[in-house]
Coordinates of C-alpha atoms in Angstrom, one line a residue:
Chain F
M106 CA 130.0 103.8 106.3
D107 CA 134.3 105.2 105.5
S108 CA 134.2 108.9 105.3
A109 CA 134.2 109.1 101.8
T110 CA 130.7 107.6 102.0
K111 CA 129.7 110.0 104.6
T112 CA 130.2 112.8 102.7
A113 CA 128.7 112.0 99.4
E114 CA 125.4 111.2 101.3
R115 CA 126.0 114.8 102.5
L116 CA 126.8 115.7 99.6
R117 CA 123.5 114.2 98.0
I118 CA 121.5 115.6 100.8
Q119 CA 122.6 119.2 100.6
I120 CA 121.9 118.8 96.1
A121 CA 118.2 117.5 97.1
A122 CA 118.2 120.7 99.4
T123 CA 119.6 122.9 96.8
E124 CA 117.6 121.6 93.7
E125 CA 114.5 121.7 96.6
Q126 CA 115.0 125.5 96.8
L127 CA 116.1 126.1 93.0
K128 CA 112.5 124.8 92.7
N129 CA 110.7 126.8 95.1
L130 CA 112.1 129.8 93.3
K131 CA 111.1 128.9 89.9
G132 CA 107.6 128.7 91.2
Q133 CA 107.6 131.8 93.2
L134 CA 108.7 133.3 89.7
A135 CA 106.0 131.9 87.4
D136 CA 103.4 132.9 89.5
L137 CA 104.5 136.5 89.4
E138 CA 105.2 135.9 85.6
A139 CA 101.7 134.4 85.3
Q140 CA 100.4 137.6 87.3
S141 CA 101.9 140.1 84.9
L142 CA 101.0 138.3 81.9
G143 CA 97.2 138.0 83.3
N144 CA 97.9 142.5 84.6
S145 CA 98.8 143.0 80.5
F146 CA 96.8 141.4 78.7
Q147 CA 94.4 144.2 77.8
N148 CA 97.7 145.9 76.7
V149 CA 98.2 144.2 73.8
S150 CA 100.5 146.3 72.1
V151 CA 103.3 145.9 74.8
Q152 CA 102.7 141.8 74.2
E153 CA 103.8 142.6 70.3
E154 CA 106.6 144.9 70.5
L155 CA 108.4 141.8 72.4
D156 CA 111.7 140.8 70.5
P157 CA 110.2 137.3 68.8
V158 CA 113.4 136.1 68.5
T159 CA 114.1 136.8 72.2
H160 CA 111.5 137.0 74.4
E161 CA 109.1 134.1 74.1
K162 CA 105.5 135.8 73.3
W163 CA 103.9 133.6 75.0
P164 CA 104.5 131.1 78.3
L165 CA 103.4 127.9 77.3
A166 CA 104.4 126.2 73.7
A167 CA 101.7 126.5 70.4
E168 CA 100.5 122.7 70.9
D169 CA 99.8 123.0 74.7
Y170 CA 96.9 125.9 74.2
K171 CA 95.2 123.1 72.0
R172 CA 96.2 120.6 74.6
Y173 CA 95.5 121.8 78.3
G174 CA 92.9 124.5 76.1
R175 CA 89.8 122.6 77.9
Q176 CA 90.7 122.8 81.6
M177 CA 92.2 126.1 80.6
I178 CA 89.0 127.9 80.2
V179 CA 87.6 126.5 83.6
P180 CA 87.4 129.3 86.3
N181 CA 89.4 127.4 88.8
I182 CA 92.5 126.7 86.4
G183 CA 93.0 129.5 84.0
I184 CA 96.5 130.2 82.3
Q185 CA 97.8 130.1 86.0
G186 CA 96.6 127.4 87.0
Q187 CA 98.1 126.2 83.5
L188 CA 101.4 127.3 84.6
R189 CA 101.2 126.4 87.9
L190 CA 100.8 122.8 86.7
K191 CA 103.9 122.8 84.3
N192 CA 106.1 124.3 87.2
A193 CA 105.3 121.3 89.4
S194 CA 106.4 118.3 90.4
V195 CA 104.5 114.9 91.7
L196 CA 105.5 111.7 93.2
I197 CA 103.0 108.7 92.7
V198 CA 104.1 105.9 95.1
G199 CA 102.8 102.8 93.4
A200 CA 101.8 102.2 90.2
G201 CA 98.2 99.9 90.5
G202 CA 94.8 100.3 90.7
L203 CA 95.3 104.1 92.4
G204 CA 98.3 105.0 90.8
C205 CA 97.9 104.1 87.2
P206 CA 94.6 106.3 86.9
A207 CA 95.8 109.2 88.8
A208 CA 99.1 109.4 86.6
A209 CA 96.8 109.3 83.7
Y210 CA 95.1 112.4 84.6
I211 CA 98.2 114.3 86.2
A212 CA 99.8 113.6 83.1
G213 CA 97.4 114.5 80.7
A214 CA 96.7 117.3 83.1
G215 CA 100.2 118.4 82.1
V216 CA 102.1 118.6 85.5
G217 CA 105.7 119.4 84.7
T218 CA 107.3 116.1 86.5
I219 CA 106.1 113.1 87.4
G220 CA 108.0 110.8 89.0
I221 CA 107.1 107.1 90.0
V222 CA 107.8 104.5 92.6
D223 CA 107.4 100.6 92.6
G224 CA 109.4 97.9 92.6
D225 CA 106.4 95.2 91.3
E226 CA 106.7 94.3 87.9
V227 CA 103.2 93.7 85.9
E228 CA 101.3 90.5 86.5
T229 CA 97.6 89.5 84.4
S230 CA 96.0 89.8 87.8
N231 CA 96.5 93.6 87.5
L232 CA 95.1 94.1 84.3
H233 CA 91.7 94.3 85.0
R234 CA 92.3 97.8 87.3
Q235 CA 95.9 99.0 86.5
I236 CA 94.7 100.8 82.8
L237 CA 98.4 101.8 82.1
H238 CA 99.6 98.2 82.2
S239 CA 98.7 96.0 79.0
T240 CA 98.4 92.1 78.2
S241 CA 102.2 92.8 76.2
K242 CA 103.6 94.1 79.5
V243 CA 102.9 91.3 81.4
G244 CA 106.7 90.6 83.3
M245 CA 107.5 94.5 82.7
K246 CA 108.8 96.8 85.7
K247 CA 105.7 98.3 86.5
V248 CA 107.4 101.8 86.2
D249 CA 108.3 101.2 83.2
S250 CA 105.3 100.4 82.0
A251 CA 103.5 103.5 83.0
I252 CA 105.7 105.6 82.1
L253 CA 105.6 104.3 78.3
Y254 CA 102.0 104.8 78.5
L255 CA 102.4 107.8 79.8
K256 CA 104.8 109.7 77.4
S257 CA 102.6 108.3 74.5
L258 CA 99.7 110.0 76.2
N259 CA 102.0 113.6 76.9
P260 CA 105.2 113.6 75.5
N261 CA 106.1 117.1 76.8
L262 CA 106.4 116.0 80.7
K263 CA 109.6 115.1 82.3
Y264 CA 109.0 111.3 83.6
N265 CA 111.6 109.5 86.5
A266 CA 111.5 106.3 87.0
H267 CA 112.2 105.2 90.7
T268 CA 111.7 101.2 90.1
S269 CA 112.1 99.9 93.6
H270 CA 110.3 100.5 96.5
L271 CA 110.1 103.1 98.8
T272 CA 112.3 102.6 101.9
P273 CA 113.2 104.7 104.8
E274 CA 116.8 104.8 103.6
N275 CA 115.6 105.8 99.8
S276 CA 112.9 108.2 100.7
Q277 CA 114.4 111.6 101.0
G278 CA 116.1 111.4 98.1
I279 CA 113.3 110.7 96.3
V280 CA 110.9 112.6 98.0
S281 CA 112.9 115.7 98.1
Q282 CA 112.5 116.1 94.5
Y283 CA 108.7 116.7 94.1
D284 CA 106.4 119.4 95.5
L285 CA 103.2 116.7 96.6
V286 CA 102.9 112.9 97.1
L287 CA 100.2 110.7 95.7
D288 CA 99.9 108.0 98.4
C289 CA 98.8 104.9 96.3
T290 CA 100.1 102.1 98.1
D291 CA 98.5 98.9 99.2
H292 CA 100.0 98.5 103.0
P293 CA 99.6 100.5 106.3
T294 CA 103.8 100.0 106.1
S295 CA 104.3 102.2 103.4
R296 CA 101.4 104.6 104.5
Y297 CA 103.1 105.3 107.7
L298 CA 106.4 105.8 105.5
I299 CA 104.7 108.5 103.1
S300 CA 103.2 110.5 105.6
D301 CA 106.3 110.7 108.0
I302 CA 108.7 111.7 105.0
C303 CA 105.8 113.6 103.8
V304 CA 105.6 115.8 107.3
L305 CA 109.7 115.9 107.4
L306 CA 109.7 117.6 103.9
Q307 CA 107.0 119.9 104.4
K308 CA 105.3 117.8 101.4
P309 CA 101.1 118.0 100.9
L310 CA 99.9 114.2 100.9
V311 CA 96.7 112.7 99.1
S312 CA 96.6 109.5 100.1
A313 CA 93.6 107.1 98.8
S314 CA 92.8 102.9 99.3
A315 CA 90.0 100.9 98.4
L316 CA 89.2 97.4 98.9
R317 CA 85.8 95.1 97.5
T318 CA 83.4 97.8 96.6
D319 CA 84.6 100.5 98.9
G320 CA 87.5 103.1 99.0
Q321 CA 88.7 106.2 101.1
L322 CA 90.3 109.4 100.5
I323 CA 92.3 111.9 102.7
V324 CA 94.6 115.0 101.7
L325 CA 96.8 115.2 104.8
N326 CA 99.5 117.2 105.7
S327 CA 98.1 120.3 103.7
P328 CA 98.8 123.1 104.6
P329 CA 102.3 121.1 104.8
L330 CA 103.8 123.6 107.8
L331 CA 106.5 122.6 110.1
A332 CA 105.8 120.2 113.0
G333 CA 104.7 121.8 115.9
N334 CA 103.0 124.3 114.3
E335 CA 98.9 123.8 114.4
A336 CA 97.5 125.1 111.7
G337 CA 99.4 122.4 109.5
G338 CA 97.1 119.7 108.3
P339 CA 96.9 116.8 110.3
C340 CA 99.5 113.8 109.3
Y341 CA 98.5 110.2 109.0
R342 CA 99.7 109.5 112.5
C343 CA 97.2 112.5 113.7
V344 CA 94.3 110.1 112.3
F345 CA 96.2 106.7 112.8
P346 CA 98.4 107.0 115.9
K347 CA 98.2 103.5 115.9
P348 CA 98.2 100.7 113.3
P349 CA 95.4 98.3 112.8
P350 CA 96.6 94.6 113.8
A351 CA 98.3 92.6 110.9
E352 CA 95.3 90.0 111.0
S353 CA 92.9 93.0 110.2
V354 CA 94.8 94.0 107.2
V355 CA 93.3 92.6 104.1
S356 CA 95.0 93.0 100.9
C357 CA 92.8 93.2 97.3
G358 CA 94.6 89.5 96.6
D359 CA 92.6 88.3 99.9
G360 CA 89.7 90.8 99.9
G361 CA 89.3 91.8 96.3
I362 CA 88.8 94.7 94.3
L363 CA 86.6 95.8 91.6
G364 CA 88.3 98.3 88.8
P365 CA 85.7 101.4 88.7
V366 CA 86.1 101.2 92.5
V367 CA 89.8 102.0 92.8
G368 CA 89.8 103.7 89.4
V369 CA 87.5 106.3 91.2
M370 CA 89.5 106.4 94.3
G371 CA 93.0 107.1 91.9
V372 CA 90.9 109.5 89.7
L373 CA 90.3 111.4 92.5
Q374 CA 93.2 112.1 94.0
A375 CA 94.2 113.3 90.8
L376 CA 91.7 115.9 90.8
E377 CA 92.9 116.7 94.4
A378 CA 96.3 117.5 93.3
T379 CA 95.1 119.4 90.4
K380 CA 93.0 121.7 92.6
L381 CA 96.1 122.1 95.5
I382 CA 98.7 122.7 92.5
A383 CA 96.3 124.9 90.1
S384 CA 95.3 127.3 93.4
G385 CA 98.8 128.1 94.6
K386 CA 98.6 126.0 97.8
L387 CA 101.1 123.8 97.7
T388 CA 103.3 125.5 99.6
S389 CA 102.8 126.9 103.4
S390 CA 102.8 130.5 102.0
G391 CA 100.5 129.7 99.4
S392 CA 97.8 127.8 101.7
E393 CA 97.4 130.4 104.7
E394 CA 93.9 131.0 104.1
A395 CA 92.7 127.4 103.9
K396 CA 92.7 126.6 107.4
K397 CA 89.9 124.4 108.0
D398 CA 88.9 121.1 109.4
A399 CA 90.4 118.2 107.4
S400 CA 87.9 115.7 106.0
M401 CA 87.8 112.5 104.8
L402 CA 85.7 111.1 101.7
L403 CA 84.5 107.9 102.0
F404 CA 83.1 106.1 99.0
S405 CA 80.6 102.9 99.3
T406 CA 79.3 101.0 96.0
N407 CA 76.4 100.2 97.6
S408 CA 75.4 102.8 100.2
N409 CA 73.0 105.7 99.5
P410 CA 74.3 107.9 98.8
P411 CA 77.7 106.3 97.5
F412 CA 79.4 109.7 98.6
R413 CA 80.2 110.4 102.4
S414 CA 82.5 113.4 103.8
V415 CA 83.4 113.2 107.2
R416 CA 85.1 115.7 109.0
L417 CA 88.6 114.8 110.8
R418 CA 90.6 116.2 113.6
S419 CA 93.5 118.9 113.3
R420 CA 97.1 118.2 114.2
R421 CA 97.2 115.9 117.1
P422 CA 99.2 117.7 120.0
K423 CA 101.3 114.9 121.1
C424 CA 101.4 113.3 117.1
F425 CA 104.8 111.7 117.3
A426 CA 105.4 113.0 113.6
C427 CA 103.7 116.4 113.5
S428 CA 103.9 117.8 116.4
A429 CA 105.8 120.3 119.1
E430 CA 107.0 117.3 120.5
A431 CA 107.5 115.0 117.7
G432 CA 110.4 112.2 117.9
L433 CA 110.7 111.7 114.5
T434 CA 113.9 113.2 112.7
L435 CA 115.3 112.8 109.0
E436 CA 118.5 111.5 110.5
G437 CA 116.4 108.9 112.3
L438 CA 114.3 107.9 109.6
S439 CA 117.3 107.8 106.9
S440 CA 119.6 106.0 109.2
G441 CA 116.4 103.0 109.8
S442 CA 116.0 103.4 113.4
L443 CA 112.5 103.3 112.6
D444 CA 111.0 100.0 111.5
Y445 CA 107.7 100.4 109.6
V446 CA 107.9 96.4 109.4
L447 CA 108.0 95.7 113.4
F448 CA 105.7 99.0 114.1
C449 CA 102.6 97.2 111.9
G450 CA 103.5 94.2 112.5
I451 CA 103.6 91.1 109.9
N452 CA 100.9 88.5 109.3
V453 CA 102.8 85.5 109.3
P454 CA 101.6 82.1 108.0
V455 CA 99.3 80.2 110.5
S456 CA 101.0 77.3 112.3
I457 CA 98.9 75.7 114.9
L458 CA 98.7 71.9 113.6
G459 CA 101.4 69.0 114.3
R460 CA 102.7 67.0 111.6
D461 CA 99.7 64.1 112.0
E462 CA 96.9 67.0 111.6
R463 CA 97.6 67.9 108.2
I464 CA 98.0 65.8 105.1
E465 CA 99.5 66.7 102.0
A466 CA 97.6 67.3 98.9
K467 CA 98.9 64.2 97.1
E468 CA 98.1 61.8 99.7
Y469 CA 94.6 63.4 99.9
A470 CA 94.0 62.4 96.2
K471 CA 95.9 59.1 96.4
L472 CA 93.2 58.5 99.2
K473 CA 90.1 59.8 97.1
T474 CA 90.9 58.3 93.9
E475 CA 91.5 55.0 95.4
N476 CA 88.3 55.4 97.4
R477 CA 89.8 53.9 100.6
T478 CA 87.7 55.4 103.2
D479 CA 84.6 56.9 103.3
H480 CA 85.4 60.8 104.6
L481 CA 84.1 64.3 104.3
L482 CA 85.9 67.1 102.9
V483 CA 85.3 70.6 104.3
D484 CA 86.1 73.6 101.8
V485 CA 86.4 76.8 103.9
R486 CA 86.9 79.1 101.4
E487 CA 83.6 82.1 101.0
K488 CA 81.1 80.6 98.9
V489 CA 82.0 83.2 95.7
Q490 CA 85.3 81.5 95.4
F491 CA 83.8 78.0 96.5
D492 CA 81.7 78.5 93.2
I493 CA 84.8 79.4 91.2
C494 CA 85.7 76.0 91.3
S495 CA 85.8 73.5 93.5
I496 CA 87.2 69.9 94.2
E497 CA 84.0 67.2 93.5
G498 CA 82.3 65.9 96.7
S499 CA 83.7 69.0 99.0
V500 CA 81.2 70.8 100.7
N501 CA 81.6 74.3 101.6
V502 CA 81.2 75.5 105.4
P503 CA 82.8 79.4 104.6
F504 CA 85.1 80.4 107.5
S505 CA 83.3 83.4 108.0
S506 CA 80.3 81.4 109.5
F507 CA 82.4 80.0 111.8
Q508 CA 82.9 82.9 113.1
G509 CA 79.2 84.1 113.1
S510 CA 77.3 80.7 114.1
R511 CA 76.3 79.9 117.2
F512 CA 78.3 76.6 117.1
K513 CA 79.9 76.8 120.6
E514 CA 82.9 74.4 122.0
G515 CA 81.8 70.6 123.0
D516 CA 77.7 71.5 123.0
G517 CA 77.6 67.7 121.6
K518 CA 75.1 68.5 119.3
Q519 CA 76.5 67.6 115.2
P520 CA 76.8 70.4 112.8
T521 CA 73.6 70.5 110.1
W522 CA 76.6 70.5 107.7
I523 CA 78.0 67.0 108.5
P524 CA 75.8 64.7 106.0
Q525 CA 73.8 61.8 108.2
S526 CA 75.4 59.0 106.1
L527 CA 78.9 60.2 107.4
P528 CA 79.9 57.5 109.8
P529 CA 80.5 58.5 113.2
D530 CA 84.3 58.0 112.8
A531 CA 84.8 58.7 109.3
P532 CA 87.2 61.4 108.5
I533 CA 87.3 64.8 108.2
Y534 CA 89.4 66.9 105.7
V535 CA 89.3 70.9 105.5
V536 CA 91.2 72.5 102.8
C537 CA 91.0 76.4 102.1
R538 CA 92.5 78.5 99.3
L539 CA 96.2 78.8 100.9
G540 CA 96.3 76.6 104.2
N541 CA 95.9 78.7 106.7
D542 CA 92.4 79.2 107.5
S543 CA 91.9 75.2 107.3
Q544 CA 94.3 75.4 110.5
V545 CA 92.1 77.5 112.4
V546 CA 89.0 75.3 111.5
T547 CA 90.5 72.1 111.7
K548 CA 91.7 73.0 116.0
R549 CA 88.2 74.4 116.5
L550 CA 86.5 71.1 115.3
K551 CA 88.6 69.3 117.3
E552 CA 88.1 71.8 120.1
S553 CA 84.5 70.7 119.8
G554 CA 85.0 67.3 120.2
L555 CA 83.8 66.1 117.0
N556 CA 86.8 64.1 116.9
K557 CA 85.1 61.9 119.4
N558 CA 84.7 58.0 118.2
G559 CA 88.4 58.1 117.0
R560 CA 87.5 60.2 114.2
Y561 CA 90.2 61.8 112.6
I562 CA 90.6 65.7 111.7
G563 CA 93.1 67.8 109.8
D564 CA 93.5 69.7 106.9
I565 CA 95.3 69.5 103.4
K566 CA 98.4 71.3 103.9
G567 CA 99.1 74.4 101.4
G568 CA 95.4 74.1 100.5
L569 CA 94.0 74.3 96.9
K570 CA 97.5 75.8 96.0
S571 CA 99.3 72.6 96.6
W572 CA 96.7 70.6 95.2
K573 CA 97.1 72.1 91.6
E574 CA 100.6 72.1 92.2
Q575 CA 100.5 68.5 93.4
V576 CA 97.4 66.8 91.8
D577 CA 95.9 69.0 89.0
S578 CA 97.3 71.7 87.3
S579 CA 94.1 72.6 85.3
W580 CA 92.7 73.7 88.8
P581 CA 91.9 77.3 88.3
E582 CA 94.1 80.6 89.6
Y583 CA 92.2 83.1 90.4
Chain C
M199 CA 58.9 109.4 133.0
S200 CA 60.7 111.2 129.6
S201 CA 64.2 110.7 130.7
A202 CA 63.8 106.5 130.9
E203 CA 62.3 106.6 127.5
D204 CA 64.4 104.7 124.7
I205 CA 66.4 106.8 122.2
P206 CA 66.4 106.2 118.7
I207 CA 69.7 106.0 117.0
I208 CA 71.6 104.9 113.5
V209 CA 74.4 102.8 113.8
E210 CA 76.5 102.3 110.6
F211 CA 79.6 99.8 109.9
T212 CA 81.4 100.5 106.6
G213 CA 85.2 99.3 105.5
G214 CA 84.6 95.6 105.9
L215 CA 83.3 96.4 109.7
E216 CA 79.9 95.3 108.6
M217 CA 80.8 92.1 108.4
L218 CA 81.2 91.5 111.7
F219 CA 77.6 92.7 112.2
A220 CA 75.5 90.0 109.6
D221 CA 76.6 92.2 107.0
E222 CA 74.2 94.9 107.5
R223 CA 75.4 98.2 107.0
K224 CA 72.9 100.1 108.7
H225 CA 71.2 99.6 112.0
K226 CA 68.2 101.3 113.2
L227 CA 68.5 100.8 117.3
S228 CA 66.7 102.1 120.0
V229 CA 69.2 102.3 123.4
P230 CA 67.8 102.9 126.6
A231 CA 68.2 106.7 127.4
K232 CA 70.5 105.5 131.0
D233 CA 72.5 103.1 131.6
S234 CA 72.7 100.6 134.9
K235 CA 73.9 103.3 136.8
G236 CA 71.6 105.4 136.0
D237 CA 74.0 108.0 133.7
A238 CA 73.2 109.0 130.6
V239 CA 74.4 106.3 127.7
T240 CA 77.7 107.7 125.9
V241 CA 79.4 106.5 122.7
G242 CA 81.5 104.2 125.2
W243 CA 78.7 102.7 126.3
L244 CA 77.3 102.1 122.7
V245 CA 80.4 100.2 121.8
E246 CA 79.7 97.9 124.5
Y247 CA 76.5 97.6 123.9
L248 CA 76.6 96.6 120.0
C249 CA 79.5 94.3 121.2
D250 CA 77.5 92.3 123.2
E251 CA 73.6 92.6 122.0
L252 CA 74.1 93.2 118.4
M253 CA 77.6 91.5 117.2
R254 CA 77.0 87.3 116.2
D255 CA 80.7 87.2 115.0
M256 CA 83.2 85.9 117.5
R257 CA 86.0 88.0 116.0
K258 CA 85.0 90.7 118.9
E259 CA 88.6 91.5 118.7
M260 CA 88.4 92.9 115.8
F261 CA 86.3 95.5 116.6
V262 CA 87.1 96.2 120.7
L263 CA 90.7 95.9 122.0
D264 CA 92.3 96.0 124.6
G265 CA 88.7 97.6 126.0
H266 CA 89.1 100.1 123.3
V267 CA 87.6 100.3 120.0
R268 CA 90.6 98.5 117.6
P269 CA 92.9 100.7 116.1
G270 CA 92.4 101.5 112.5
I271 CA 88.7 102.0 113.2
L272 CA 87.7 105.7 112.9
V273 CA 84.0 106.8 115.2
L274 CA 82.1 109.2 113.7
I275 CA 79.5 111.4 115.3
N276 CA 77.3 112.5 113.0
D277 CA 79.8 112.9 110.2
A278 CA 82.8 114.4 112.5
D279 CA 85.7 112.4 114.2
W280 CA 84.4 111.3 117.5
E281 CA 87.9 113.0 118.7
L282 CA 86.0 116.2 118.3
E283 CA 83.2 115.6 120.4
G284 CA 84.6 114.1 123.8
E285 CA 85.2 110.6 122.5
A286 CA 83.4 107.9 124.5
T287 CA 82.0 110.3 126.7
Y288 CA 79.9 111.8 124.2
A289 CA 76.1 111.5 125.5
L290 CA 74.1 110.0 122.6
Q291 CA 71.6 112.1 121.7
P292 CA 67.9 111.1 119.8
N293 CA 68.6 110.2 116.1
D294 CA 72.5 110.4 116.4
N295 CA 74.5 108.8 113.6
I296 CA 77.5 107.1 114.3
L297 CA 79.7 105.5 112.2
F298 CA 82.1 102.8 112.6
V299 CA 84.9 103.4 109.2
S300 CA 87.9 100.7 109.3
T301 CA 90.8 101.9 107.3
L302 CA 91.1 100.5 104.0
H303 CA 94.7 99.6 102.9
G304 CA 94.3 98.3 99.8
G305 CA 95.3 100.2 96.6

């Protein structure tokens, strides 16, 4: 980095810090104004004497009273709460299943400045749950699509588009512009990064997640006190000091997600954000009395009751991010010395079979049409997926049933899913969605001794994705 | 002798962990009040017990890793983080509710 770049970087940091201070001062002024307004409501004549040209008679525009009236007359909000919302700025990281509903309600409520961070583009598979996007916007940047929708919902707010993903390098410059952060992302790497930058910049964080039929919500770093102050709210690292093993992390693309499940969690994030802002608890000074245990809200569609709140720990005395012994610094973060991907690990594609244990989809298709040999095709996707589409003649033995079964290696017994009519030396081919699980199963079947009698056992390389690419273009892609 | 009796507890799994336990979220269990050494049974003991007695799935490492509940799983004793209750050393009481929550990451 040459000295000009360094100076520019330093200036950017100074500007961000000064802007932050300015915003803080504006917020304090707005609070004061709102209070004095409340006090002078009885004294209408004073109000009326104000010069209508040089003084704003009312703190909100005429349209705003109509637009926000229904929420302003709720006792917990009031005119003071509405002014706080107007003066607040919220950053929504992720414009997906959580971020879309959260952003819609936050814009609807009149939060003055809304920033959205996402580097992705809209895909058709997003549309069942990501309600700000629409069919005509497939291919568009999610952030642009979201802001287009939000502007039509509420044009009176300031929207900031941050069209690349949050990184350790850009996080300070982006997050420092806002009062409150919503973590609407979908991976542990981003969750640790967002929590860390929120601790460093003293921003409260509303974090949610969802998968299949379940959701979770936590308000972190609230109150957002300096690292080392035990009265501050716990951060993500206090609750989860070690990341989960990469292979235990399931994405919505692999595990599935119901729209209303992730929707309800995003809406709850907007609600928590509105509560924090309207009650004046965004800053450390406004939240001194709010020293109570942190909690996590669990939502489970099929449980009774579906919502359950559990008490969490307070700040962890040796937390890497928010304790007095914290090793986390802004310099360390922005210089990239923290590798979040390395910290959380990555799920590398499975590669445990040799070349001769795998067969290309097109080779299998050829073998099948020529009907050369008697064989068995075992599809190890879960049953719900097998029911959507399957190759004719294949049998379904879900991957999970291999994990759960007592099918012991080398116990000599033939599994029940092998037809009696199958010759003992007939090959077995294993297929799955992408070609990972099929390798694991192939290996297990061989270890169990099923390849005795010279039986060939192998998997279809690249799974049904390759089947679509190489053999059957009509194969449904789900 | 009453101390030798079994104690009834409820163990629940959520966030996908139920898949390791025959897809059942809620298990009503009766566990011995004392372990083999005659000490009161703890949550730490329960974790081992669940692995040995209740879990049919072979993926033990999805629940216990290096002798500890795997990172990313919260243990809640009567709806409170077990770190507030002494973690693995907490002695089980009759009718306790022990909830294991796997964190979700999707969004």
